[in-house]
Coordinates of C-alpha atoms in Angstrom, one line a residue:
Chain A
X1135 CA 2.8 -33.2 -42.3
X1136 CA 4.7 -30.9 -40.4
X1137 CA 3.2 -29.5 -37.0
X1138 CA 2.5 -26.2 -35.6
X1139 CA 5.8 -24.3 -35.9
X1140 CA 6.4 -21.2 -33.3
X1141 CA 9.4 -18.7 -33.9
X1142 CA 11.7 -17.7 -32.0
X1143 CA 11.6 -20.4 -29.0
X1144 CA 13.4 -18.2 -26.5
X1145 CA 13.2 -14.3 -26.4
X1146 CA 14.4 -12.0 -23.7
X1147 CA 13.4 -8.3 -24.1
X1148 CA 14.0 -5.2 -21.6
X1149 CA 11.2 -3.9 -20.1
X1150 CA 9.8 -0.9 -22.6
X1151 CA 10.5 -2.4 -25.9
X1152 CA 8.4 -4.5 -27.8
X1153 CA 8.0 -8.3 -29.5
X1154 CA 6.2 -10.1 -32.4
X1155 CA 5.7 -13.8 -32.2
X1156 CA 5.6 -15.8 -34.8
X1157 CA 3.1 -19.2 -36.1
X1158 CA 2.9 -21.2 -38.8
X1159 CA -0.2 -22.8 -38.5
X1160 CA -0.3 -27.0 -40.1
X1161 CA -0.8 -27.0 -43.9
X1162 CA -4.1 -26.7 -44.6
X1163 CA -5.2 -25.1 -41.2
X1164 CA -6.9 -21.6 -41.4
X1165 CA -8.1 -21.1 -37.5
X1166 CA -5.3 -19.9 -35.3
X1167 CA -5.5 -19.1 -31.4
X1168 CA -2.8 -17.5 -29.1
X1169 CA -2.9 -18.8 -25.4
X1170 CA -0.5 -17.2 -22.7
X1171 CA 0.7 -20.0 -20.0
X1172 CA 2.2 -18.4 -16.8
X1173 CA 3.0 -20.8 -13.4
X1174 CA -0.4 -21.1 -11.6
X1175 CA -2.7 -19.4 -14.3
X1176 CA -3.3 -22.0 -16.8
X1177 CA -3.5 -21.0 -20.5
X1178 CA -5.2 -17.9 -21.2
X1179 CA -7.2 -17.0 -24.1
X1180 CA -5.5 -13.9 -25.9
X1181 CA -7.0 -14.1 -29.7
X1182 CA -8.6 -16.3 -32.1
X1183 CA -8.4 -15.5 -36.2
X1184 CA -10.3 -17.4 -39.1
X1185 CA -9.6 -16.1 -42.4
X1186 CA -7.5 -13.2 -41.1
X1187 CA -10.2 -11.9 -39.6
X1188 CA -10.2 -11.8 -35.8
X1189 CA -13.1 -14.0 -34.1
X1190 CA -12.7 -13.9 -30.4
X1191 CA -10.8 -12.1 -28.0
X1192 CA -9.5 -12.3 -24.7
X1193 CA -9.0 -10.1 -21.4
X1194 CA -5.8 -8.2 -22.3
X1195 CA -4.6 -5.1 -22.4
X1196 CA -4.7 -3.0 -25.9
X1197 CA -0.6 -3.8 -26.0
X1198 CA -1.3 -7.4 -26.6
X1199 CA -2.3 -7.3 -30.6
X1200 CA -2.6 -9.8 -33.4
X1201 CA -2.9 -10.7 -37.3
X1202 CA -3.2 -13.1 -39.2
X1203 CA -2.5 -13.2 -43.2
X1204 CA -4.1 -14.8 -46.3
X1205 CA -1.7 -18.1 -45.9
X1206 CA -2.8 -18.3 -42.2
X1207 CA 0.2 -17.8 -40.7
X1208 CA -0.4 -15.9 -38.0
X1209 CA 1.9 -13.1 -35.6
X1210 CA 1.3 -11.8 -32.1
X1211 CA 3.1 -8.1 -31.1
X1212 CA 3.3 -6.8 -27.4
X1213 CA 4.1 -3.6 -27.2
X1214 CA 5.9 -1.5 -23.9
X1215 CA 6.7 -5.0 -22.6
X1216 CA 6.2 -5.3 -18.8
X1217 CA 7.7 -7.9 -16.6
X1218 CA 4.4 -9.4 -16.4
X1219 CA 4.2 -10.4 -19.9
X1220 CA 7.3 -12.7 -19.0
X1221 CA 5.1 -16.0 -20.0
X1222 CA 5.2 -19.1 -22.3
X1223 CA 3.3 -17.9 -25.6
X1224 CA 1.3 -20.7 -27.3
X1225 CA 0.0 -20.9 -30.4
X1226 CA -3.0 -23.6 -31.6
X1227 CA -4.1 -24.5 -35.0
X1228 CA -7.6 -26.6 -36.0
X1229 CA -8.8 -27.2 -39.8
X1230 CA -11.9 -25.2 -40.1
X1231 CA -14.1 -22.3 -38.3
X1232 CA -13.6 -23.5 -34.6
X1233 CA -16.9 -23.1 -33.1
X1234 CA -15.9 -24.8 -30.2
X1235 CA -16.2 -28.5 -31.3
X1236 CA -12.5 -29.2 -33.1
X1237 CA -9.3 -30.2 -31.8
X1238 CA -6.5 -27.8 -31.4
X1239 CA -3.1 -28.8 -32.3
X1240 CA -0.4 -26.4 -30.3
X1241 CA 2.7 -25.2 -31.1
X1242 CA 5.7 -25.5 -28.6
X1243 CA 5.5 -22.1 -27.9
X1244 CA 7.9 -19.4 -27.5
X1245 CA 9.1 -18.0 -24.1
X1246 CA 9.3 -14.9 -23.5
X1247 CA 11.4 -13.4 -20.2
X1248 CA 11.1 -10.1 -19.7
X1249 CA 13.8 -8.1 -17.8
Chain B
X444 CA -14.9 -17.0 -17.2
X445 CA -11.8 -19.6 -16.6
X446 CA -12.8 -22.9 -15.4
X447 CA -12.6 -24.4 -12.0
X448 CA -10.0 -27.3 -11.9
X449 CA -10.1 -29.7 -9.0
X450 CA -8.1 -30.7 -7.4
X451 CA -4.6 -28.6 -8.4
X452 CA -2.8 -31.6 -7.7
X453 CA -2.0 -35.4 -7.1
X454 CA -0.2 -38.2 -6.2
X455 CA -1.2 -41.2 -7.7
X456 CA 1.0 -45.0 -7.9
X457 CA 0.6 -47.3 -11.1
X458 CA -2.3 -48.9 -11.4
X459 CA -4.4 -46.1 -9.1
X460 CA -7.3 -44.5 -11.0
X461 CA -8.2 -40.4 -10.5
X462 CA -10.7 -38.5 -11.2
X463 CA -10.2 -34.6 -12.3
X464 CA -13.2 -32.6 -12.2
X465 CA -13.8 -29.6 -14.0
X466 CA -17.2 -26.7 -13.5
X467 CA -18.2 -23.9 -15.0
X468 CA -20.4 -20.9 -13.8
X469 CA -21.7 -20.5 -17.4
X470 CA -23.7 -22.5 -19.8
X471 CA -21.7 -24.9 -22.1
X472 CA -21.2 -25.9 -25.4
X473 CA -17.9 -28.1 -25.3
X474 CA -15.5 -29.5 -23.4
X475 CA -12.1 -30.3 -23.9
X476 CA -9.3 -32.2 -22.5
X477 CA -5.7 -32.0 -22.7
X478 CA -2.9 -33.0 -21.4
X479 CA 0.7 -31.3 -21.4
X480 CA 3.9 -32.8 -20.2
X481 CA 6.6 -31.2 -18.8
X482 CA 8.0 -28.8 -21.3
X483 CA 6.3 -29.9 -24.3
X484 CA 3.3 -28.7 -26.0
X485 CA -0.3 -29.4 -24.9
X486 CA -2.3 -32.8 -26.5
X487 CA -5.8 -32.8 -27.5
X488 CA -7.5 -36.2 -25.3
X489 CA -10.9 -35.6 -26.1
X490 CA -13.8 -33.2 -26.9
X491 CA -17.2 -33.7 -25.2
X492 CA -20.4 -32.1 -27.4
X493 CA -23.4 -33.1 -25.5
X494 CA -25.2 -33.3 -22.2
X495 CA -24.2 -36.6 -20.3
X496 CA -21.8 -38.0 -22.7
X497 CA -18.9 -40.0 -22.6
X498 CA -15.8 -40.5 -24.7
X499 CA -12.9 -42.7 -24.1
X500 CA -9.6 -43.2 -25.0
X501 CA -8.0 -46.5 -23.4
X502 CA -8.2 -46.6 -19.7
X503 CA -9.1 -42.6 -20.1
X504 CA -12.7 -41.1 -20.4
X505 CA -14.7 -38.5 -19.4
X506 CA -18.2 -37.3 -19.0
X507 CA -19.8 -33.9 -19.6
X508 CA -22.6 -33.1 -17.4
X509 CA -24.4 -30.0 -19.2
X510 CA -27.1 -29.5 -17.0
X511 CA -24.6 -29.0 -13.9
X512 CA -21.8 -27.1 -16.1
X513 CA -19.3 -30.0 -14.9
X514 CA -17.3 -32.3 -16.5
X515 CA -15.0 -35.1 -15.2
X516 CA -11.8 -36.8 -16.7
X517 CA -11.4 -40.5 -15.2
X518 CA -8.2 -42.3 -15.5
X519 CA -8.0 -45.9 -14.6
X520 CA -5.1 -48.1 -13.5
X521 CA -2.9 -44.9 -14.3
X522 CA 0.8 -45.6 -16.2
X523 CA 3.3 -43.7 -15.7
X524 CA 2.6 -42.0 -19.2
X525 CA -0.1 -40.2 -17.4
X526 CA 1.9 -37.9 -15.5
X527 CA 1.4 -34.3 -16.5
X528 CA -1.0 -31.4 -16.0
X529 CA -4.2 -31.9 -17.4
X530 CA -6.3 -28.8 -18.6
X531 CA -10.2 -28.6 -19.1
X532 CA -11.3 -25.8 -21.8
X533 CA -14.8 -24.7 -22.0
X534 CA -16.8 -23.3 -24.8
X535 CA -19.8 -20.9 -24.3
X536 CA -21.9 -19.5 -26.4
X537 CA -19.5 -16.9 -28.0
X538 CA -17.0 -19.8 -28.9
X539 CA -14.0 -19.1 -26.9
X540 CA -12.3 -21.6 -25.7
X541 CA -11.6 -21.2 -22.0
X542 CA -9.1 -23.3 -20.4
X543 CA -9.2 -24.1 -16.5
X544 CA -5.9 -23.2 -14.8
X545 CA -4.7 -27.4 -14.6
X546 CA -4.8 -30.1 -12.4
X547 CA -0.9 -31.2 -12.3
X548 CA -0.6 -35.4 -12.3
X549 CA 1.9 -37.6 -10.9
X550 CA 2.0 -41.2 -11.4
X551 CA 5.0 -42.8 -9.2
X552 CA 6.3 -46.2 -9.9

C-alpha cells in the first residue's frame, strides 16, 4: 500500500503570492490533518477533515485555508504568503473518524521557504 | 493548549534509559507518541486511552497519568535507533490532536 504522498516537496514563493499543498491520503483513508513544523515550535495543528467536511481547526490566521474532496485527497492554500509561513507542512492520514484514539500515518511533508 | 515537553533535550550512551515527560493543563482523552528522525516523516509509537495505563513496544513504553494530565515515555537500554525528537500529542474533549513542541534524543555510541 502506498503511504501518505505530499506534493510538491520543496516550494519557494515571494512574499505576497500564494500556495496550495497537496495530499494524497493512504487508500482507504478518509480523515486527513495538516500540521505546520517550524524549528522550536513542534507541530502545530492547522485543520482536520472527515468526509470533506472540516472537523477541527487550529489557531491560524483566515490565510491558512483547507479542502478536502469526495476521494479524500485533501489541499491546503495560504494566501499573501509571509516570511513566517516559511515552515515544513505535514500532512497525516488515519482510517476512520479520528476521535482522538487512532494512529496517524504522516506524509513527508512539503517545505515551504518563503522569500 | 500545546503540551509541555520535558526536557527539550538529551544526551544519552547505548544502553542508558530516559525518561520524556509530557503535561497538560487540560483534561485528557489520549495520548500519543511519536517519534521523527532527522528529515523524515513523524512515526506513530503508541497511543495511551485510559487513566494509569501502560503500553509497550520493546524496550519502549509509556504511561498515561489522567488524573495528573501527564504522561511519560520510558526508554530502556537505548540503541542508537532511538535518536530523534520525540513528540507527545494530546486529545481533549473537542478531539484535536495537540502535539508538545519535542523533546530532541541522542543516543551516542
Amino acid at each position: 500500500k502506498a503511504g501518505v504522498t505530499q506534493t510538491p516537496r520543496y516550494l519557494i514563493k515571494t512574499r505576497g503570492q500564494q500556495v496550495t499543498l497537496s495530499c494524497s491520503p493512504i487508500s482507504g483513508h478518509r480523515s486527513v490533518s495538516w500540521y505546520q513544523q517550524t524549528p522550536g515550535q513542534g507541530l502545530q495543528f492547522l485543520f482536520e477533515y472527515f468526509s470533506e467536511t472540516q472537523r477541527n481547526k487550529g489557531n491560524f490566521p483566515g490565510r491558512f485555508s483547507g479542502r478536502q474532496f469526495s476521494n479524500s485527497r485533501s489541499e491546503m492554500n495560504v494566501s499573501t504568503l509571509e516570511l513566517g509561513d516559511s515552515a515544513l507542512y505535514l500532512c497525516a492520514s488515519s482510517p476512520r473518524d479520528r476521535a482522538g484514539n487512532e494512529k496517524l500515518f504522516f506524509g513527508s511533508g512539503t517545505q515551504l521557504s518563503v522569500l | 493548549q500545546q503540551p509541555v515537553q520535558s526536557p527539550q533535550a538529551v544526551i544519552l550512551r547505548e544502553g542508558e534509559d530516559a525518561v520524556i515527560n509530557c503535561s497538560s493543563s487540560k483534561a485528557l482523552y489520549s495520548v500519543h507518541w511519536y517519534r521523527q528522525k532527522h528529515g523524515e516523516a513523524p512515526v506513530f509509537l503508541m497511543i495511551l486511552l485510559k487513566g494509569g495505563e501502560q503500553k509497550g513496544h520493546e524496550k519502549i513504553s509509556a504511561s498515561f497519568n489522567e488524573k495528573k494530565q501527564q504522561s511519560s515515555l520510558y526508554l530502556t537500554a537505548s540503541q542508537l535507533s532511538y535518536s530523534g525528537t520525540y513528540f507527545c500529542g494530546t486529545v481533549n474533549q473537542g478531539g484535536k490532536l495537540i502535539f508538545g513542541q519535542g523533546t530532541e534524543l541522542s543516543v551516542k555510541p
